[in-house]
PDB file of C-alpha atoms in Angstrom:
ATOM      1  CA  CYS A   1      -2.426  31.420  -0.805  1.00  0.00           C
ATOM      2  CA  PRO A   2      -4.104  30.101  -3.537  1.00  0.00           C
ATOM      3  CA  HIS A   3      -1.687  27.724  -5.547  1.00  0.00           C
ATOM      4  CA  ILE A   4      -1.421  25.058  -8.569  1.00  0.00           C
ATOM      5  CA  THR A   5       0.845  22.343  -9.769  1.00  0.00           C
ATOM      6  CA  VAL A   6       2.412  22.957 -13.172  1.00  0.00           C
ATOM      7  CA  TYR A   7       5.165  20.581 -14.290  1.00  0.00           C
ATOM      8  CA  VAL A   8       8.375  22.258 -16.083  1.00  0.00           C
ATOM      9  CA  GLY A   9       7.319  19.976 -18.913  1.00  0.00           C
ATOM     10  CA  ASN A  10       8.454  20.619 -22.701  1.00  0.00           C
ATOM     11  CA  ASP A  11       7.295  22.064 -26.148  1.00  0.00           C
ATOM     12  CA  LEU A  12       5.450  19.182 -27.542  1.00  0.00           C
ATOM     13  CA  ALA A  13       5.254  20.723 -31.144  1.00  0.00           C
ATOM     14  CA  ALA A  14       8.933  20.861 -31.190  1.00  0.00           C
ATOM     15  CA  PHE A  15       9.410  17.280 -29.831  1.00  0.00           C
ATOM     16  CA  ASP A  16       6.731  16.224 -32.785  1.00  0.00           C
ATOM     17  CA  ALA A  17       8.662  18.157 -35.221  1.00  0.00           C
ATOM     18  CA  GLY A  18      11.780  16.119 -34.355  1.00  0.00           C
ATOM     19  CA  VAL A  19      10.271  13.028 -34.739  1.00  0.00           C
ATOM     20  CA  ALA A  20       8.632  13.698 -38.164  1.00  0.00           C
ATOM     21  CA  ALA A  21      11.934  15.028 -39.420  1.00  0.00           C
ATOM     22  CA  TYR A  22      14.224  12.256 -38.219  1.00  0.00           C
ATOM     23  CA  ALA A  23      12.584   9.015 -36.924  1.00  0.00           C
ATOM     24  CA  LEU A  24      12.664   7.521 -40.285  1.00  0.00           C
ATOM     25  CA  SER A  25      16.232   7.854 -40.730  1.00  0.00           C
ATOM     26  CA  ILE A  26      17.041   6.042 -37.491  1.00  0.00           C
ATOM     27  CA  ASP A  27      17.930   2.472 -38.232  1.00  0.00           C
ATOM     28  CA  LYS A  28      16.413   0.175 -35.964  1.00  0.00           C
ATOM     29  CA  PRO A  29      17.140  -3.520 -36.841  1.00  0.00           C
ATOM     30  CA  GLU A  30      14.224  -5.882 -36.944  1.00  0.00           C
ATOM     31  CA  GLY A  31      14.219  -7.738 -33.717  1.00  0.00           C
ATOM     32  CA  GLU A  32      15.863  -5.121 -31.269  1.00  0.00           C
ATOM     33  CA  PHE A  33      14.262  -3.895 -28.064  1.00  0.00           C
ATOM     34  CA  TRP A  34      15.721  -0.418 -27.072  1.00  0.00           C
ATOM     35  CA  ALA A  35      15.571   0.655 -23.756  1.00  0.00           C
ATOM     36  CA  THR A  36      16.766   4.526 -23.744  1.00  0.00           C
ATOM     37  CA  TYR A  37      18.194   6.991 -21.098  1.00  0.00           C
ATOM     38  CA  ALA A  38      18.508  10.383 -22.372  1.00  0.00           C
ATOM     39  CA  GLY A  39      20.457  13.255 -20.421  1.00  0.00           C
ATOM     40  CA  THR A  40      23.531  13.925 -18.435  1.00  0.00           C
ATOM     41  CA  LEU A  41      26.078  11.055 -17.382  1.00  0.00           C
ATOM     42  CA  GLY A  42      26.697  12.707 -13.881  1.00  0.00           C
ATOM     43  CA  ALA A  43      26.561  11.691 -10.104  1.00  0.00           C
ATOM     44  CA  SER A  44      22.884  12.045  -9.653  1.00  0.00           C
ATOM     45  CA  TYR A  45      22.042   9.795 -12.527  1.00  0.00           C
ATOM     46  CA  ASP A  46      22.429   5.740 -11.789  1.00  0.00           C
ATOM     47  CA  LEU A  47      23.830   4.992 -15.445  1.00  0.00           C
ATOM     48  CA  GLU A  48      26.154   2.057 -13.900  1.00  0.00           C
ATOM     49  CA  THR A  49      23.129   0.176 -12.379  1.00  0.00           C
ATOM     50  CA  LEU A  50      21.297   0.340 -15.781  1.00  0.00           C
ATOM     51  CA  VAL A  51      24.318  -0.968 -17.493  1.00  0.00           C
ATOM     52  CA  ARG A  52      24.563  -3.893 -15.105  1.00  0.00           C
ATOM     53  CA  ALA A  53      20.621  -4.378 -15.829  1.00  0.00           C
ATOM     54  CA  ALA A  54      21.154  -4.463 -19.380  1.00  0.00           C
ATOM     55  CA  LYS A  55      23.762  -7.203 -19.069  1.00  0.00           C
ATOM     56  CA  ALA A  56      21.448  -9.247 -16.659  1.00  0.00           C
ATOM     57  CA  ALA A  57      18.181  -8.685 -18.941  1.00  0.00           C
ATOM     58  CA  SER A  58      20.451  -9.729 -22.135  1.00  0.00           C
ATOM     59  CA  GLY A  59      20.932 -13.063 -20.696  1.00  0.00           C
ATOM     60  CA  ARG A  60      17.312 -13.611 -20.552  1.00  0.00           C
ATOM     61  CA  MET A  61      15.885 -12.131 -23.579  1.00  0.00           C
ATOM     62  CA  GLY A  62      17.289 -11.429 -27.162  1.00  0.00           C
ATOM     63  CA  GLY A  63      17.789  -8.358 -29.304  1.00  0.00           C
ATOM     64  CA  LEU A  64      17.957  -5.783 -26.079  1.00  0.00           C
ATOM     65  CA  ARG A  65      19.990  -2.658 -26.727  1.00  0.00           C
ATOM     66  CA  VAL A  66      20.246   0.170 -24.268  1.00  0.00           C
ATOM     67  CA  LYS A  67      20.655   3.339 -25.745  1.00  0.00           C
ATOM     68  CA  ILE A  68      22.401   6.134 -23.638  1.00  0.00           C
ATOM     69  CA  LEU A  69      22.025   9.782 -25.248  1.00  0.00           C
ATOM     70  CA  GLY A  70      23.994  12.153 -23.600  1.00  0.00           C
ATOM     71  CA  ASP A  71      27.450  12.862 -22.114  1.00  0.00           C
ATOM     72  CA  GLY A  72      29.013  13.737 -18.969  1.00  0.00           C
ATOM     73  CA  PRO A  73      32.090  13.155 -16.515  1.00  0.00           C
ATOM     74  CA  ASP A  74      30.947   9.635 -15.818  1.00  0.00           C
ATOM     75  CA  ARG A  75      30.940   8.256 -19.500  1.00  0.00           C
ATOM     76  CA  GLU A  76      34.737   6.987 -19.765  1.00  0.00           C
ATOM     77  CA  ARG A  77      33.844   5.125 -16.541  1.00  0.00           C
ATOM     78  CA  LEU A  78      30.498   3.749 -17.661  1.00  0.00           C
ATOM     79  CA  GLU A  79      31.820   2.915 -21.197  1.00  0.00           C
ATOM     80  CA  ARG A  80      34.577   0.967 -19.269  1.00  0.00           C
ATOM     81  CA  ILE A  81      31.989  -0.848 -17.122  1.00  0.00           C
ATOM     82  CA  ALA A  82      29.993  -1.667 -20.226  1.00  0.00           C
ATOM     83  CA  ALA A  83      33.106  -3.257 -22.109  1.00  0.00           C
ATOM     84  CA  GLU A  84      34.186  -5.370 -18.806  1.00  0.00           C
ATOM     85  CA  GLU A  85      30.349  -6.773 -18.462  1.00  0.00           C
ATOM     86  CA  GLY A  86      29.906  -7.230 -22.041  1.00  0.00           C
ATOM     87  CA  ALA A  87      26.608  -5.307 -21.658  1.00  0.00           C
ATOM     88  CA  PRO A  88      24.573  -4.517 -24.776  1.00  0.00           C
ATOM     89  CA  VAL A  89      24.823  -0.795 -24.431  1.00  0.00           C
ATOM     90  CA  ASP A  90      25.341   2.108 -26.917  1.00  0.00           C
ATOM     91  CA  PHE A  91      26.845   5.250 -25.846  1.00  0.00           C
ATOM     92  CA  LEU A  92      25.409   7.713 -28.408  1.00  0.00           C
ATOM     93  CA  GLY A  93      27.284  10.711 -26.805  1.00  0.00           C
ATOM     94  CA  TYR A  94      25.183  14.211 -26.950  1.00  0.00           C
ATOM     95  CA  THR A  95      22.513  14.134 -29.275  1.00  0.00           C
ATOM     96  CA  PRO A  96      20.513  17.637 -30.675  1.00  0.00           C
ATOM     97  CA  TYR A  97      16.966  17.920 -29.275  1.00  0.00           C
ATOM     98  CA  ASP A  98      15.164  16.970 -32.438  1.00  0.00           C
ATOM     99  CA  ARG A  99      17.124  13.796 -33.222  1.00  0.00           C
ATOM    100  CA  MET A 100      16.414  12.784 -29.060  1.00  0.00           C
ATOM    101  CA  ALA A 101      12.943  13.207 -29.614  1.00  0.00           C
ATOM    102  CA  ALA A 102      13.193  10.706 -32.696  1.00  0.00           C
ATOM    103  CA  PHE A 103      15.307   8.326 -30.783  1.00  0.00           C
ATOM    104  CA  LEU A 104      12.922   8.277 -28.063  1.00  0.00           C
ATOM    105  CA  SER A 105       9.871   7.822 -30.606  1.00  0.00           C
ATOM    106  CA  ARG A 106      11.816   4.631 -32.080  1.00  0.00           C
ATOM    107  CA  SER A 107      12.304   2.972 -28.508  1.00  0.00           C
ATOM    108  CA  ASP A 108      10.488   0.720 -26.692  1.00  0.00           C
ATOM    109  CA  LEU A 109      10.670   1.997 -23.241  1.00  0.00           C
ATOM    110  CA  THR A 110      12.415   4.749 -21.362  1.00  0.00           C
ATOM    111  CA  VAL A 111      14.367   4.686 -18.148  1.00  0.00           C
ATOM    112  CA  ASN A 112      14.431   7.899 -15.457  1.00  0.00           C
ATOM    113  CA  SER A 113      17.295   6.138 -13.686  1.00  0.00           C
ATOM    114  CA  LEU A 114      18.733   8.378 -10.459  1.00  0.00           C
ATOM    115  CA  VAL A 115      20.408   7.235  -7.635  1.00  0.00           C
ATOM    116  CA  HIS A 116      19.375   6.662  -4.029  1.00  0.00           C
ATOM    117  CA  GLY A 117      18.645   9.902  -2.442  1.00  0.00           C
ATOM    118  CA  ALA A 118      18.838  12.219  -5.322  1.00  0.00           C
ATOM    119  CA  ALA A 119      16.924  15.564  -4.937  1.00  0.00           C
ATOM    120  CA  GLN A 120      15.480  15.586  -8.413  1.00  0.00           C
ATOM    121  CA  SER A 121      11.561  14.998  -8.524  1.00  0.00           C
ATOM    122  CA  ILE A 122       9.761  15.635 -11.950  1.00  0.00           C
ATOM    123  CA  VAL A 123      12.238  17.299 -14.343  1.00  0.00           C
ATOM    124  CA  THR A 124      12.281  18.650 -17.867  1.00  0.00           C
ATOM    125  CA  LYS A 125      13.211  15.503 -19.294  1.00  0.00           C
ATOM    126  CA  ILE A 126      10.018  13.614 -17.976  1.00  0.00           C
ATOM    127  CA  GLY A 127       8.067  15.625 -20.287  1.00  0.00           C
ATOM    128  CA  ASP A 128      10.196  14.097 -23.448  1.00  0.00           C
ATOM    129  CA  TYR A 129       9.781  10.493 -21.858  1.00  0.00           C
ATOM    130  CA  LEU A 130       6.020  10.678 -21.934  1.00  0.00           C
ATOM    131  CA  ALA A 131       5.795  12.528 -25.233  1.00  0.00           C
ATOM    132  CA  ALA A 132       7.282   9.445 -26.855  1.00  0.00           C
ATOM    133  CA  GLY A 133       4.428   7.531 -26.321  1.00  0.00           C
ATOM    134  CA  ILE A 134       6.233   4.531 -24.629  1.00  0.00           C
ATOM    135  CA  PRO A 135       6.328   3.258 -21.182  1.00  0.00           C
ATOM    136  CA  LEU A 136       8.617   4.879 -18.668  1.00  0.00           C
ATOM    137  CA  VAL A 137      10.874   2.821 -15.951  1.00  0.00           C
ATOM    138  CA  ASN A 138      11.654   5.110 -13.130  1.00  0.00           C
ATOM    139  CA  THR A 139      14.125   4.565 -10.380  1.00  0.00           C
ATOM    140  CA  GLY A 140      13.693   7.856  -8.473  1.00  0.00           C
ATOM    141  CA  GLU A 141      12.613   8.179  -5.103  1.00  0.00           C
ATOM    142  CA  SER A 142      10.591  11.396  -5.307  1.00  0.00           C
ATOM    143  CA  PRO A 143       7.096  10.541  -3.502  1.00  0.00           C
ATOM    144  CA  GLU A 144       5.206  12.778  -5.908  1.00  0.00           C
ATOM    145  CA  PHE A 145       6.433  11.204  -9.133  1.00  0.00           C
ATOM    146  CA  CYS A 146       6.237   7.502  -7.636  1.00  0.00           C
ATOM    147  CA  ALA A 147       2.597   8.190  -6.808  1.00  0.00           C
ATOM    148  CA  LYS A 148       2.038   9.701 -10.254  1.00  0.00           C
ATOM    149  CA  VAL A 149       3.688   6.530 -12.399  1.00  0.00           C
ATOM    150  CA  GLU A 150       1.480   4.487 -10.362  1.00  0.00           C
ATOM    151  CA  ALA A 151      -1.867   6.597 -10.600  1.00  0.00           C
ATOM    152  CA  ASP A 152      -1.471   7.241 -14.102  1.00  0.00           C
ATOM    153  CA  GLY A 153      -0.164   3.809 -15.281  1.00  0.00           C
ATOM    154  CA  PHE A 154       2.346   5.004 -17.837  1.00  0.00           C
ATOM    155  CA  GLY A 155       5.103   3.182 -16.404  1.00  0.00           C
ATOM    156  CA  VAL A 156       6.665   1.353 -13.137  1.00  0.00           C
ATOM    157  CA  ASN A 157       8.504   2.305 -10.182  1.00  0.00           C
ATOM    158  CA  VAL A 158      12.116   0.044  -9.460  1.00  0.00           C
ATOM    159  CA  ALA A 159      14.049   0.886  -6.334  1.00  0.00           C
ATOM    160  CA  PRO A 160      17.151   2.746  -7.215  1.00  0.00           C
ATOM    161  CA  GLY A 161      20.475   0.774  -7.398  1.00  0.00           C
ATOM    162  CA  ASP A 162      19.081  -2.566  -7.921  1.00  0.00           C
ATOM    163  CA  ALA A 163      20.222  -4.166 -11.240  1.00  0.00           C
ATOM    164  CA  GLU A 164      18.299  -7.283 -11.152  1.00  0.00           C
ATOM    165  CA  ALA A 165      14.869  -5.405 -10.382  1.00  0.00           C
ATOM    166  CA  LEU A 166      15.529  -2.938 -13.245  1.00  0.00           C
ATOM    167  CA  ALA A 167      16.346  -5.919 -15.608  1.00  0.00           C
ATOM    168  CA  ASP A 168      13.204  -7.780 -14.305  1.00  0.00           C
ATOM    169  CA  GLU A 169      10.771  -4.826 -15.404  1.00  0.00           C
ATOM    170  CA  ILE A 170      12.834  -4.437 -18.899  1.00  0.00           C
ATOM    171  CA  VAL A 171      12.237  -8.143 -19.511  1.00  0.00           C
ATOM    172  CA  ARG A 172       8.598  -8.342 -18.327  1.00  0.00           C
ATOM    173  CA  LEU A 173       7.765  -5.098 -20.563  1.00  0.00           C
ATOM    174  CA  ALA A 174       9.678  -6.494 -23.627  1.00  0.00           C
ATOM    175  CA  ALA A 175       7.574  -9.558 -23.140  1.00  0.00           C
ATOM    176  CA  HIS A 176       3.978  -7.897 -22.962  1.00  0.00           C
ATOM    177  CA  PRO A 177       3.634  -5.605 -25.961  1.00  0.00           C
ATOM    178  CA  SER A 178      -0.023  -5.256 -25.279  1.00  0.00           C
ATOM    179  CA  SER A 179       1.112  -3.519 -21.917  1.00  0.00           C
ATOM    180  CA  ARG A 180       3.502  -1.481 -23.344  1.00  0.00           C
ATOM    181  CA  LYS A 181       1.049   0.005 -25.886  1.00  0.00           C
ATOM    182  CA  ILE A 182      -1.545   0.947 -22.882  1.00  0.00           C
ATOM    183  CA  MET A 183       1.405   2.195 -20.939  1.00  0.00           C
ATOM    184  CA  GLY A 184       2.442   4.105 -23.827  1.00  0.00           C
ATOM    185  CA  ALA A 185      -0.841   5.647 -24.708  1.00  0.00           C
ATOM    186  CA  LYS A 186      -1.597   6.837 -21.275  1.00  0.00           C
ATOM    187  CA  ALA A 187       2.105   8.582 -21.401  1.00  0.00           C
ATOM    188  CA  ARG A 188       1.256  10.559 -24.393  1.00  0.00           C
ATOM    189  CA  ASP A 189      -2.189  11.273 -22.839  1.00  0.00           C
ATOM    190  CA  VAL A 190      -0.420  12.807 -19.693  1.00  0.00           C
ATOM    191  CA  ALA A 191       2.348  14.649 -21.904  1.00  0.00           C
ATOM    192  CA  GLU A 192      -0.429  16.429 -23.905  1.00  0.00           C
ATOM    193  CA  ARG A 193      -2.613  17.256 -20.977  1.00  0.00           C
ATOM    194  CA  GLU A 194      -0.003  18.202 -18.215  1.00  0.00           C
ATOM    195  CA  PHE A 195       3.470  18.355 -19.791  1.00  0.00           C
ATOM    196  CA  ASP A 196       2.971  20.633 -23.012  1.00  0.00           C
ATOM    197  CA  GLN A 197       4.041  24.077 -22.206  1.00  0.00           C
ATOM    198  CA  ALA A 198       1.910  25.654 -24.690  1.00  0.00           C
ATOM    199  CA  HIS A 199      -1.229  24.314 -22.683  1.00  0.00           C
ATOM    200  CA  SER A 200      -0.274  23.633 -19.231  1.00  0.00           C
ATOM    201  CA  TYR A 201       1.360  27.206 -18.357  1.00  0.00           C
ATOM    202  CA  LYS A 202      -1.718  28.668 -19.288  1.00  0.00           C
ATOM    203  CA  ALA A 203      -2.995  27.670 -15.686  1.00  0.00           C
ATOM    204  CA  ILE A 204      -0.225  29.935 -14.329  1.00  0.00           C
ATOM    205  CA  VAL A 205      -1.754  32.621 -16.434  1.00  0.00           C
ATOM    206  CA  GLU A 206      -4.877  32.178 -15.152  1.00  0.00           C
ATOM    207  CA  LEU A 207      -3.693  31.813 -11.352  1.00  0.00           C
ATOM    208  CA  ILE A 208      -1.945  35.301 -11.852  1.00  0.00           C
ATOM    209  CA  ARG A 209      -5.284  36.806 -13.528  1.00  0.00           C
ATOM    210  CA  ASN A 210      -7.171  35.657 -10.559  1.00  0.00           C
ATOM    211  CA  LEU A 211      -5.010  36.826  -8.022  1.00  0.00           C
ATOM    212  CA  LEU A 212      -4.589  40.227  -9.680  1.00  0.00           C
TER     213      LEU A 212
END
């Protein structure tokens, strides 16, 4: 049977509208480096490793802040771990989509943080991460997405649960702005070509027409 691959994606126009409306109102102090996660604080998402990686990386670089946008059942536990570790992590809570887009655009990299064995492959938030035009650090194990990260060059893969390896990549990317710029440009290009629903979903329409 004829078939195609179309990613869930996002509404790129809505994302860009959020950036235009709110990016300038988000205060980012000079010299800070933001690594950002957006989404649920729950069982499938390995935010504990991200918190511990933030602590490890902060001892090797200055100005690191990990921004966690979203809420969920694990928030109190994660806040307690961050306080105990003295990790440079800011829990911003539930954030409306337009402001989330602006936060992503002001960040230096995003983290797709998943636990070992998580079932997720290429979820909705990936389109938003790529739309921000910054590198993506992926800890998911989906073979399809890991291969895409490598082939399209918009980020790096890290084994889930390995805080030191995640810290290594944060520190390395922070030290190489030129690499981040190249990865970010590739991320935005992939977002426009493959994750913008207004464009990418046309392939579904064409497939249906051909089948009819």
